[in-house]
PDB file of C-alpha atoms in Angstrom:
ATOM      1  CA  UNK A   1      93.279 112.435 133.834  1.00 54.00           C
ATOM      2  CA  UNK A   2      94.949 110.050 136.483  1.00 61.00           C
ATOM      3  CA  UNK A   3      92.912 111.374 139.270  1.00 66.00           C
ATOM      4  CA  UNK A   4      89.937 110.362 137.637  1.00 74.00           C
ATOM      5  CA  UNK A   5      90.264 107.137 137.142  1.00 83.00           C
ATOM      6  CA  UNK A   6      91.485 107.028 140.961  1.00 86.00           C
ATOM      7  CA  UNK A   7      88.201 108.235 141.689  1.00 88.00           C
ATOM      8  CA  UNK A   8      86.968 105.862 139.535  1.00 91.00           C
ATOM      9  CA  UNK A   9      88.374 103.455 140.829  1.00 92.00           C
ATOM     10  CA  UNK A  10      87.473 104.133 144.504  1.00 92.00           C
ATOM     11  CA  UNK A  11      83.914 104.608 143.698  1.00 92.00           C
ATOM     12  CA  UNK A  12      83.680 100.919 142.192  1.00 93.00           C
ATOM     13  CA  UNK A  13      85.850  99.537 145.017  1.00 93.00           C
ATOM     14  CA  UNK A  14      83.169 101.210 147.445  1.00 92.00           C
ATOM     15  CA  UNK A  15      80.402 100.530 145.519  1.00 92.00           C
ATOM     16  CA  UNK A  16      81.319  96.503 145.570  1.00 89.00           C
ATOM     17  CA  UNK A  17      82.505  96.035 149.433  1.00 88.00           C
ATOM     18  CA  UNK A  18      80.817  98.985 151.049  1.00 90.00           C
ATOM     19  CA  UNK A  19      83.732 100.821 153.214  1.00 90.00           C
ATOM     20  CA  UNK A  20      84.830  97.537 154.599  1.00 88.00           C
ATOM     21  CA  UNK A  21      88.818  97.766 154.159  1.00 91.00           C
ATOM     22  CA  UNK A  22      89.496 101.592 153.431  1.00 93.00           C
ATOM     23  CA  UNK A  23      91.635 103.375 155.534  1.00 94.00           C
ATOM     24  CA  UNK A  24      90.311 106.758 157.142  1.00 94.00           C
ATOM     25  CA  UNK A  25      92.114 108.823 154.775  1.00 95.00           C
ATOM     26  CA  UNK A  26      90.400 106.699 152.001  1.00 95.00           C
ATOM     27  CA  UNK A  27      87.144 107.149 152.974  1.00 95.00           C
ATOM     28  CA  UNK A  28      87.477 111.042 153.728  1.00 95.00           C
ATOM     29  CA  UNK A  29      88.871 111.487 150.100  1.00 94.00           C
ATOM     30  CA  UNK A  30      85.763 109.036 148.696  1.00 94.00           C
ATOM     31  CA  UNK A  31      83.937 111.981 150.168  1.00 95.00           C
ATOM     32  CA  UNK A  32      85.862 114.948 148.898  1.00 94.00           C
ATOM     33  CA  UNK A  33      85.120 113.589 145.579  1.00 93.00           C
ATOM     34  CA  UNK A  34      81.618 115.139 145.878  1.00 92.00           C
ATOM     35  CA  UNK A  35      82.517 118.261 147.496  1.00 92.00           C
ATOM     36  CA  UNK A  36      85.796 119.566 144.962  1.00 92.00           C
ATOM     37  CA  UNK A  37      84.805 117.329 141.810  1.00 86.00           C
ATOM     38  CA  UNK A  38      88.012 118.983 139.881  1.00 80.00           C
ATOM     39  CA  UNK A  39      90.952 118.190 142.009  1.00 87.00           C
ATOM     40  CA  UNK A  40      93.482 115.259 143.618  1.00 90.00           C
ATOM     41  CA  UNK A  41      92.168 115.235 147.191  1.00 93.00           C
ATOM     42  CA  UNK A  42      94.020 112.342 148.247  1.00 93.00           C
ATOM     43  CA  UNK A  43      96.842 114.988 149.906  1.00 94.00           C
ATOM     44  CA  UNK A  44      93.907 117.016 151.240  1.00 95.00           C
ATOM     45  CA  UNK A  45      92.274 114.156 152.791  1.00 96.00           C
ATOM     46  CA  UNK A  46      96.029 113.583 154.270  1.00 95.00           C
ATOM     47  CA  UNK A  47      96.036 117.176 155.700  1.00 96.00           C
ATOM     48  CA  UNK A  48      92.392 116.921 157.400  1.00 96.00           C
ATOM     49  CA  UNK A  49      93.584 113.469 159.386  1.00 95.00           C
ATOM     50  CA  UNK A  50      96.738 115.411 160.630  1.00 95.00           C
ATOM     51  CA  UNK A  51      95.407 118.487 161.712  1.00 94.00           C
ATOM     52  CA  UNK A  52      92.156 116.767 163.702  1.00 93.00           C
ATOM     53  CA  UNK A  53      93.783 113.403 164.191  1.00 93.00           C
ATOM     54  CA  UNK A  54      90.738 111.012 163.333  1.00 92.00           C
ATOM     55  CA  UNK A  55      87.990 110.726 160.774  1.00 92.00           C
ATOM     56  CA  UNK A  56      85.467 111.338 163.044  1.00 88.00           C
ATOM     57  CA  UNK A  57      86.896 114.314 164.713  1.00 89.00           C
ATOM     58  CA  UNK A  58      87.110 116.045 161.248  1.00 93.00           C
ATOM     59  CA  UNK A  59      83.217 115.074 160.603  1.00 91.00           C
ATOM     60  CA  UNK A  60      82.342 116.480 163.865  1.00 86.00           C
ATOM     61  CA  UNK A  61      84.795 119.800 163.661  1.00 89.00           C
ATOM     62  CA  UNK A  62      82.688 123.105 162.916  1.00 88.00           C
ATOM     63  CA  UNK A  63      82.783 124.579 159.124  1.00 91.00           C
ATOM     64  CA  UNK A  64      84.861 127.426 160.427  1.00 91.00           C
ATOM     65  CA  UNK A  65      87.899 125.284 161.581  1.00 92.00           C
ATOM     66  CA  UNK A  66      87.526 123.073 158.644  1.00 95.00           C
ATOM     67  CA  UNK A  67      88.207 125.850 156.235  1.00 95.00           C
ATOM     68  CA  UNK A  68      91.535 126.476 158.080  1.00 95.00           C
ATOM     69  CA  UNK A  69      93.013 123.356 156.238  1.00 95.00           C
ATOM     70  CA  UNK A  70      93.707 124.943 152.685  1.00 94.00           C
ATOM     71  CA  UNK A  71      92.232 123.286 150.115  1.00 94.00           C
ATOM     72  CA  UNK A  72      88.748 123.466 152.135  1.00 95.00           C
ATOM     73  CA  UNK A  73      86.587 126.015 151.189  1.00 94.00           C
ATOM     74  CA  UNK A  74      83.398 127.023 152.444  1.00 94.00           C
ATOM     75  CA  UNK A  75      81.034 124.037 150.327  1.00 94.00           C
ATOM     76  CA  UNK A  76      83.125 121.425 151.382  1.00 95.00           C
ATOM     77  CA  UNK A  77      83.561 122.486 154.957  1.00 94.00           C
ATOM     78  CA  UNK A  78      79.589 122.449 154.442  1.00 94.00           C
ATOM     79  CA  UNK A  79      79.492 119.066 153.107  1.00 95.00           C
ATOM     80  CA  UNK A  80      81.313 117.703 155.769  1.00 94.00           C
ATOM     81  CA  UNK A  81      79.592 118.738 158.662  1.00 92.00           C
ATOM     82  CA  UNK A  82      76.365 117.277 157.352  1.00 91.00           C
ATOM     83  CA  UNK A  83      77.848 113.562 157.723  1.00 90.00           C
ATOM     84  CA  UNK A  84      77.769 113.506 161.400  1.00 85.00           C
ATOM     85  CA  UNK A  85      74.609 115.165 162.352  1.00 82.00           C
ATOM     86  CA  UNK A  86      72.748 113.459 159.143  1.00 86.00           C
ATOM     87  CA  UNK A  87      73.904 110.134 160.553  1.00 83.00           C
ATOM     88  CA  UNK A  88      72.889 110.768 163.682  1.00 77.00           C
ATOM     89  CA  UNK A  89      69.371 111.942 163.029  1.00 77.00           C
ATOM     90  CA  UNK A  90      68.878 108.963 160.619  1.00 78.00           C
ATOM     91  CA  UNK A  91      69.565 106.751 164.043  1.00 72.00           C
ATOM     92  CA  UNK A  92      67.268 108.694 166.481  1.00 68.00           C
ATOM     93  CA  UNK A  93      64.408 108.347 163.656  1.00 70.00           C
ATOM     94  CA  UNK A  94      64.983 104.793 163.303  1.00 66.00           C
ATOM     95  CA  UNK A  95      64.968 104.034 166.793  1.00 61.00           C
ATOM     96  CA  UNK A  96      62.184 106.465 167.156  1.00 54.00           C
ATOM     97  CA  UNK A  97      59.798 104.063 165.850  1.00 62.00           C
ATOM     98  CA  UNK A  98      60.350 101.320 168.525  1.00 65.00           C
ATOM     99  CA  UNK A  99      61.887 102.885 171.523  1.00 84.00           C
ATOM    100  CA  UNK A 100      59.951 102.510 174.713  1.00 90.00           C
ATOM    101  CA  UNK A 101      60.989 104.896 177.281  1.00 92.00           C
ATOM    102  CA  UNK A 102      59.478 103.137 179.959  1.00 89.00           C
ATOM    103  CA  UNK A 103      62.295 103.058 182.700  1.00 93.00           C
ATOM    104  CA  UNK A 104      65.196 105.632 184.028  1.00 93.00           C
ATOM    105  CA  UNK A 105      68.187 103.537 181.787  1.00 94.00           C
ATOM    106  CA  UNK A 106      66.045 103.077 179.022  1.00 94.00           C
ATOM    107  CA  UNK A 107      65.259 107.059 178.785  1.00 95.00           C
ATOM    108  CA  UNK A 108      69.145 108.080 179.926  1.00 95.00           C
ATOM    109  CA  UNK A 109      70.355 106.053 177.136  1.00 94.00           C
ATOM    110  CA  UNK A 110      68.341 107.084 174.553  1.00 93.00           C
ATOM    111  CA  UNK A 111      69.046 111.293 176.343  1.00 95.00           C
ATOM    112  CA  UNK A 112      73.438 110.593 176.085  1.00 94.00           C
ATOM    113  CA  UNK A 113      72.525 108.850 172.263  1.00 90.00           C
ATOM    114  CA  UNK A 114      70.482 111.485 171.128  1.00 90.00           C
ATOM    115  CA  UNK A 115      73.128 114.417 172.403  1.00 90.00           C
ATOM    116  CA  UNK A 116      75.914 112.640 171.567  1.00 87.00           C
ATOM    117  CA  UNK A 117      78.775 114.596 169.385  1.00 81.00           C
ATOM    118  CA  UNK A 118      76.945 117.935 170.336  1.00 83.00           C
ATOM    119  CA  UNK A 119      80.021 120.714 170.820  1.00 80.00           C
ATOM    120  CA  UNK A 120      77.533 123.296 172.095  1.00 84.00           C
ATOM    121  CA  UNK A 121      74.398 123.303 173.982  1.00 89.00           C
ATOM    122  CA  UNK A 122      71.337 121.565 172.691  1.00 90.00           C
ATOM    123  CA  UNK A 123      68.018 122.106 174.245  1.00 91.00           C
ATOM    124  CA  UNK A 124      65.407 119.023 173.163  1.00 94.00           C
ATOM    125  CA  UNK A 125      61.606 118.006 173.695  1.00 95.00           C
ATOM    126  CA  UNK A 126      61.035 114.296 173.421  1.00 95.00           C
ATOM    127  CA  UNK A 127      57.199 113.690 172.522  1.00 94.00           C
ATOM    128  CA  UNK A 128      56.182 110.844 174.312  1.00 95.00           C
ATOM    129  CA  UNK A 129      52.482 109.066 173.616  1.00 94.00           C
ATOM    130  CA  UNK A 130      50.897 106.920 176.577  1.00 93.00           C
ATOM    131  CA  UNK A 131      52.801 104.094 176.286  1.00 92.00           C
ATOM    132  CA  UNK A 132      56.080 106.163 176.882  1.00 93.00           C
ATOM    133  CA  UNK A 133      57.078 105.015 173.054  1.00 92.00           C
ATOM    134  CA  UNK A 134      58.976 108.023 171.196  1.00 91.00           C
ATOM    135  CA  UNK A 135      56.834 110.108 168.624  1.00 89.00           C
ATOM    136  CA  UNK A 136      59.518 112.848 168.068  1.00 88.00           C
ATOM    137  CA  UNK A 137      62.263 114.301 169.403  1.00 89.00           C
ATOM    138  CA  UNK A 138      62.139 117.554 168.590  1.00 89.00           C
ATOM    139  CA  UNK A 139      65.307 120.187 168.558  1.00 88.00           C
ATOM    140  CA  UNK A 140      64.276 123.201 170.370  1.00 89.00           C
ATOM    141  CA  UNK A 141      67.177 125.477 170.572  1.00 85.00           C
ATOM    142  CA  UNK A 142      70.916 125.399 170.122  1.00 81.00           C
ATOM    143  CA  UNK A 143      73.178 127.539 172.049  1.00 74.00           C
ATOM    144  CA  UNK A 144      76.631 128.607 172.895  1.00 57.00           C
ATOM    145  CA  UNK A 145      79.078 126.976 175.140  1.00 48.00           C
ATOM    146  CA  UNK A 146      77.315 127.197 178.074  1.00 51.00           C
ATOM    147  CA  UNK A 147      73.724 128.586 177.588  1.00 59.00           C
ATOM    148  CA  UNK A 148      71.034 127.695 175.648  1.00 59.00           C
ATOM    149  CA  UNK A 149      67.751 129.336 175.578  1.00 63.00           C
ATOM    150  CA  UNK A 150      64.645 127.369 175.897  1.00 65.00           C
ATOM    151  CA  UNK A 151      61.387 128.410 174.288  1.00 79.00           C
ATOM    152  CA  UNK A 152      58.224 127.006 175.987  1.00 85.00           C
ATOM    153  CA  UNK A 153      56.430 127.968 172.684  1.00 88.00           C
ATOM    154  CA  UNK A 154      58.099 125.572 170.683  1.00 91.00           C
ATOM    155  CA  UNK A 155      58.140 123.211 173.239  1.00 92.00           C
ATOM    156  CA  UNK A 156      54.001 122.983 173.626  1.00 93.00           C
ATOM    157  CA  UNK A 157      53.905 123.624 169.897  1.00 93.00           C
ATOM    158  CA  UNK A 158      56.195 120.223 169.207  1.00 93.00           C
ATOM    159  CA  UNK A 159      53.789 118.281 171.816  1.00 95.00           C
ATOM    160  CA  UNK A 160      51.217 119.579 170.146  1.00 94.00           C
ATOM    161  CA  UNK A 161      52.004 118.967 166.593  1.00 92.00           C
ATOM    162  CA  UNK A 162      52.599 115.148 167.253  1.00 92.00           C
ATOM    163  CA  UNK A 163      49.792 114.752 169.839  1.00 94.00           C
ATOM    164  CA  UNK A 164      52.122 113.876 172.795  1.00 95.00           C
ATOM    165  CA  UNK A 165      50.392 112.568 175.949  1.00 95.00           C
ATOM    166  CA  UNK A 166      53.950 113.331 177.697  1.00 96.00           C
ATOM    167  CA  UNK A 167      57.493 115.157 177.252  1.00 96.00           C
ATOM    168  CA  UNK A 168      60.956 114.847 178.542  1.00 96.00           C
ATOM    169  CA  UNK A 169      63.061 117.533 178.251  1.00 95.00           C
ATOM    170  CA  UNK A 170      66.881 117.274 177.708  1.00 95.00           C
ATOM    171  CA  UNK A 171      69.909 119.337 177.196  1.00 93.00           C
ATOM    172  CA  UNK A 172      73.879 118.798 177.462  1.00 93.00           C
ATOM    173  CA  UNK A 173      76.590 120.342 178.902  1.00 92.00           C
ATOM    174  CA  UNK A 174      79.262 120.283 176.689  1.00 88.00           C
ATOM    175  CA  UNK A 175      81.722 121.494 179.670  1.00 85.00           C
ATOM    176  CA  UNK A 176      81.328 117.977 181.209  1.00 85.00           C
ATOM    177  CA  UNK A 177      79.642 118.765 184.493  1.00 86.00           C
ATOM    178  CA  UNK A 178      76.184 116.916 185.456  1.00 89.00           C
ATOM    179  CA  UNK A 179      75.443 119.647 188.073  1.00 88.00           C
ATOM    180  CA  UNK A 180      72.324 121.074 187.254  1.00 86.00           C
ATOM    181  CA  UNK A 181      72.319 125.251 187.808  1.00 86.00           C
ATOM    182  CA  UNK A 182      69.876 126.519 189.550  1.00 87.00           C
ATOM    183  CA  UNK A 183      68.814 128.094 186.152  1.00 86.00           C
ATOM    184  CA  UNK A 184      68.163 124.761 184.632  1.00 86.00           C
ATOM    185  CA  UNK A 185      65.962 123.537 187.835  1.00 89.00           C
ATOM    186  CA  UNK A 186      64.167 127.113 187.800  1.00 88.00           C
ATOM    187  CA  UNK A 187      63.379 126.829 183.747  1.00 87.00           C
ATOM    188  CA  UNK A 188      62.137 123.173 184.328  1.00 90.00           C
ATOM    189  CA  UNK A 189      59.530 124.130 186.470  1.00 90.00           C
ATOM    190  CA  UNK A 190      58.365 126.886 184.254  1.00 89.00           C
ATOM    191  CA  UNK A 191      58.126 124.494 181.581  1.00 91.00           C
ATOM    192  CA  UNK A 192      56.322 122.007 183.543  1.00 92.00           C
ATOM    193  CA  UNK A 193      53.889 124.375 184.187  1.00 91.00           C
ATOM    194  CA  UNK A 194      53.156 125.347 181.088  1.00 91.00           C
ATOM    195  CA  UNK A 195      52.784 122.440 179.657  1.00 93.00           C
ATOM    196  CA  UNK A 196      50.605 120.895 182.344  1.00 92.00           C
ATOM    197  CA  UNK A 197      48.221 123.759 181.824  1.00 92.00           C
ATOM    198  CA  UNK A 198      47.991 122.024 178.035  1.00 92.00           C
ATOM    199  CA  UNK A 199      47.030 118.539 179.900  1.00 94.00           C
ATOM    200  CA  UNK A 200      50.708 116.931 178.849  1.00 95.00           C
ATOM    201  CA  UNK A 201      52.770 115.775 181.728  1.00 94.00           C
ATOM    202  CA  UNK A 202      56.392 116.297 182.081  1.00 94.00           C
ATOM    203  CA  UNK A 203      58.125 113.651 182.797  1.00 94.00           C
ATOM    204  CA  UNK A 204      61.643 114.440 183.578  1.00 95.00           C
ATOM    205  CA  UNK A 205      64.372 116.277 182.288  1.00 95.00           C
ATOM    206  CA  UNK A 206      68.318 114.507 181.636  1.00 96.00           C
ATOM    207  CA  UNK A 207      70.933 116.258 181.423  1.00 95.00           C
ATOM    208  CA  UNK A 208      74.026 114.937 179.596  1.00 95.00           C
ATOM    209  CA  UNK A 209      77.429 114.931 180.054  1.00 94.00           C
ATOM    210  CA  UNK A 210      80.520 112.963 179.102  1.00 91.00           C
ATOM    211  CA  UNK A 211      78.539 110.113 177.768  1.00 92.00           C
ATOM    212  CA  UNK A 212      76.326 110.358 181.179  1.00 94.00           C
ATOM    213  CA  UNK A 213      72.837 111.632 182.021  1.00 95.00           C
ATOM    214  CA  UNK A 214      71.594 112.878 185.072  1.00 94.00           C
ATOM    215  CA  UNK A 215      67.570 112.789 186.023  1.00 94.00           C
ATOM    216  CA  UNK A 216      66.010 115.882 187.707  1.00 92.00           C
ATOM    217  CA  UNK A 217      63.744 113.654 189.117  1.00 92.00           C
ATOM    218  CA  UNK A 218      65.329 111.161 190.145  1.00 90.00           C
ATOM    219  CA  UNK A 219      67.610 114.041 191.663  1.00 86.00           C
ATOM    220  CA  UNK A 220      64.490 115.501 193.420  1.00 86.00           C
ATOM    221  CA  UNK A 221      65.074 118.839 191.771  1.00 81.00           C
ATOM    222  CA  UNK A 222      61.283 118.162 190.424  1.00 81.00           C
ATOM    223  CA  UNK A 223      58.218 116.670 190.934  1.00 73.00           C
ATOM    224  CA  UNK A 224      57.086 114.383 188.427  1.00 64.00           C
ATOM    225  CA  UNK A 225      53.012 114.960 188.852  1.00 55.00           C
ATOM    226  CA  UNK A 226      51.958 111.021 187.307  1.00 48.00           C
ATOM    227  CA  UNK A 227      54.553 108.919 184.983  1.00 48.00           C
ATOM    228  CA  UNK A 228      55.041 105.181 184.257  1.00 46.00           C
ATOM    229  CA  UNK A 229      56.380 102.743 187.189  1.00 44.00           C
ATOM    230  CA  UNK A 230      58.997 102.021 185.649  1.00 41.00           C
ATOM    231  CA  UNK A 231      60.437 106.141 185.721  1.00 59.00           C
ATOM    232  CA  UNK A 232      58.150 106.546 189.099  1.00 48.00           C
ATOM    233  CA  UNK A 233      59.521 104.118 191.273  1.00 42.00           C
ATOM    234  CA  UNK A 234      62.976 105.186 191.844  1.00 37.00           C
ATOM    235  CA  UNK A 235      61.398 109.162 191.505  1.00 35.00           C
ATOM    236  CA  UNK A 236      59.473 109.678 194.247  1.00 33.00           C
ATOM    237  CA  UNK A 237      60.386 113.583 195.333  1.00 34.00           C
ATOM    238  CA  UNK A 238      60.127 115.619 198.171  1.00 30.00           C
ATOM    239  CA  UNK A 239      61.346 119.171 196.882  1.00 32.00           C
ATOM    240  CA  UNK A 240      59.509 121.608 195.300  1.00 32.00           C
ATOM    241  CA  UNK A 241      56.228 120.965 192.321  1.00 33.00           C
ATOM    242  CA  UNK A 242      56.320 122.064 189.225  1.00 31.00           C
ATOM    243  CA  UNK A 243      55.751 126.174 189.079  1.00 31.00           C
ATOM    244  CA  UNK A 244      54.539 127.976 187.112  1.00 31.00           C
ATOM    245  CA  UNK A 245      56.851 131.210 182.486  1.00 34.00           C
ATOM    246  CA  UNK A 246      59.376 133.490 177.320  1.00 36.00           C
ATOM    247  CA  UNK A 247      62.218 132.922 176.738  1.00 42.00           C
ATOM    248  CA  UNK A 248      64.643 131.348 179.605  1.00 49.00           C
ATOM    249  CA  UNK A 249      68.214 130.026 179.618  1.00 51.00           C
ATOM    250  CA  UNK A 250      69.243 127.113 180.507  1.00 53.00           C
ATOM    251  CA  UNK A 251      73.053 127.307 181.564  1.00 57.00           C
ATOM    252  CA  UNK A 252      75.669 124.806 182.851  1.00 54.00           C
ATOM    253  CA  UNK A 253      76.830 124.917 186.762  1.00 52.00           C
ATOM    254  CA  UNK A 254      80.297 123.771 187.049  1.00 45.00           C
ATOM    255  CA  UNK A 255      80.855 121.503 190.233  1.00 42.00           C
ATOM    256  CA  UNK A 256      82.883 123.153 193.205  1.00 39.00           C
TER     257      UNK A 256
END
């Protein structure tokens, strides 16, 4: 059939130059090939670009509005998502194995990389050993919009499982605001608490926003109890220690 030796030929064209040279509507249809084996997607990939308006606004669009675009059912829609959030993990594990968190940029950048192309609320526990270099970073809990519950089970059984000295917690708010609610600052403690009654120090907690982060303790919404200079220096804090908590939300306050 023609359409297979388009495909054919795409795959060989990819397969000798990598991607270097194919438009965005090329490369989505190289990868429609492998989700509807049986069909010209070339007009499909066409209908994708128009209704999201770039390639990497359809790969981070959610299933659901994917299969709005007929054509897209729900295995491709599947298939699709996975690029983004595939890609993205493959990064954070690869620069897992070297990054040093051992000042406030150094552990901001690595917070807005790690949450970046999240649409909801995503609540994480980076394992830290005592040189402040990254063991895991370790999903805890996704939410909606605006909330996101954080369980301080998982988050001692992650530090536990890959024998963290340390952890810094860090969430986004997809909404855009740094603000921390009085929710988040209440929950931090909490975990703090727990977690120091396991002998691993908190270190801080980012949040993210629009490609920013924001430190609680850097903020002086926490006490950080020990931590490297590099964090300590610029953290020195004057509000309230680490309290002592199930399951709590963590929820986004919108500036005023």
């Amino acid at each position: 059939m023609e359409h297979e030796g388009h495909r054919q030929r795409m795959r060989d064209r990819f397969l000798k130059q990598g991607l270097e040279g194919f438009a965005p509507h090329e490369v989505l249809e190289l990868m429609l090939f492998y989700a509807i084996p049986q069909k010209n997607v070339n007009p499909l990939a066409h209908d994708l670009l128009e209704k999201f308006g770039s390639l990497h606004s359809v790969l981070e669009a959610e299933p659901r509005r994917l299969c709005q675009v007929k054509g897209i059912g729900e295995y491709a829609a599947a298939f699709l998502s996975l690029f983004a959030p595939v890609a993205r993990y493959a990064q954070m594990e690869k620069a897992g194995e070297r990054v040093t968190l051992a000042t406030r940029q150094k552990a901001e950048d690595y917070c807005v990389k790690l949450l970046e192309g999240e649409r909801r609320e995503v609540f994480y526990a980076i394992c830290l050993n005592g040189q402040m270099q990254v063991l895991y970073s370790a999903m805890i809990a996704r939410g909606s919009l605006t909330n996101v519950p954080a369980y301080p089970r998982l988050v001692v059984e992650a530090a536990l499982l890959h024998n963290a000295h340390s952890v810094m917690l860090c969430h986004n708010h997809p909404g855009g605001s740094l603000i921390p609610s009085q929710e988040d600052v209440e929950v931090t403690r909490r975990l703090g608490a727990v977690l120091q009654g396991m002998d691993i120090t908190l270190i801080d907690h980012m949040i993210v926003a629009d490609g920013k982060a924001l430190s609680m303790v850097a903020s002086r919404l926490i006490r950080q109890e020990s931590s490297p200079e590099g964090l300590s220096n610029r953290a020195a804090d004057s509000s309230g220690g680490i309290r002592s908590c199930s399951k709590l939300p963590m929820g986004e306050q919108k500036a005023e």
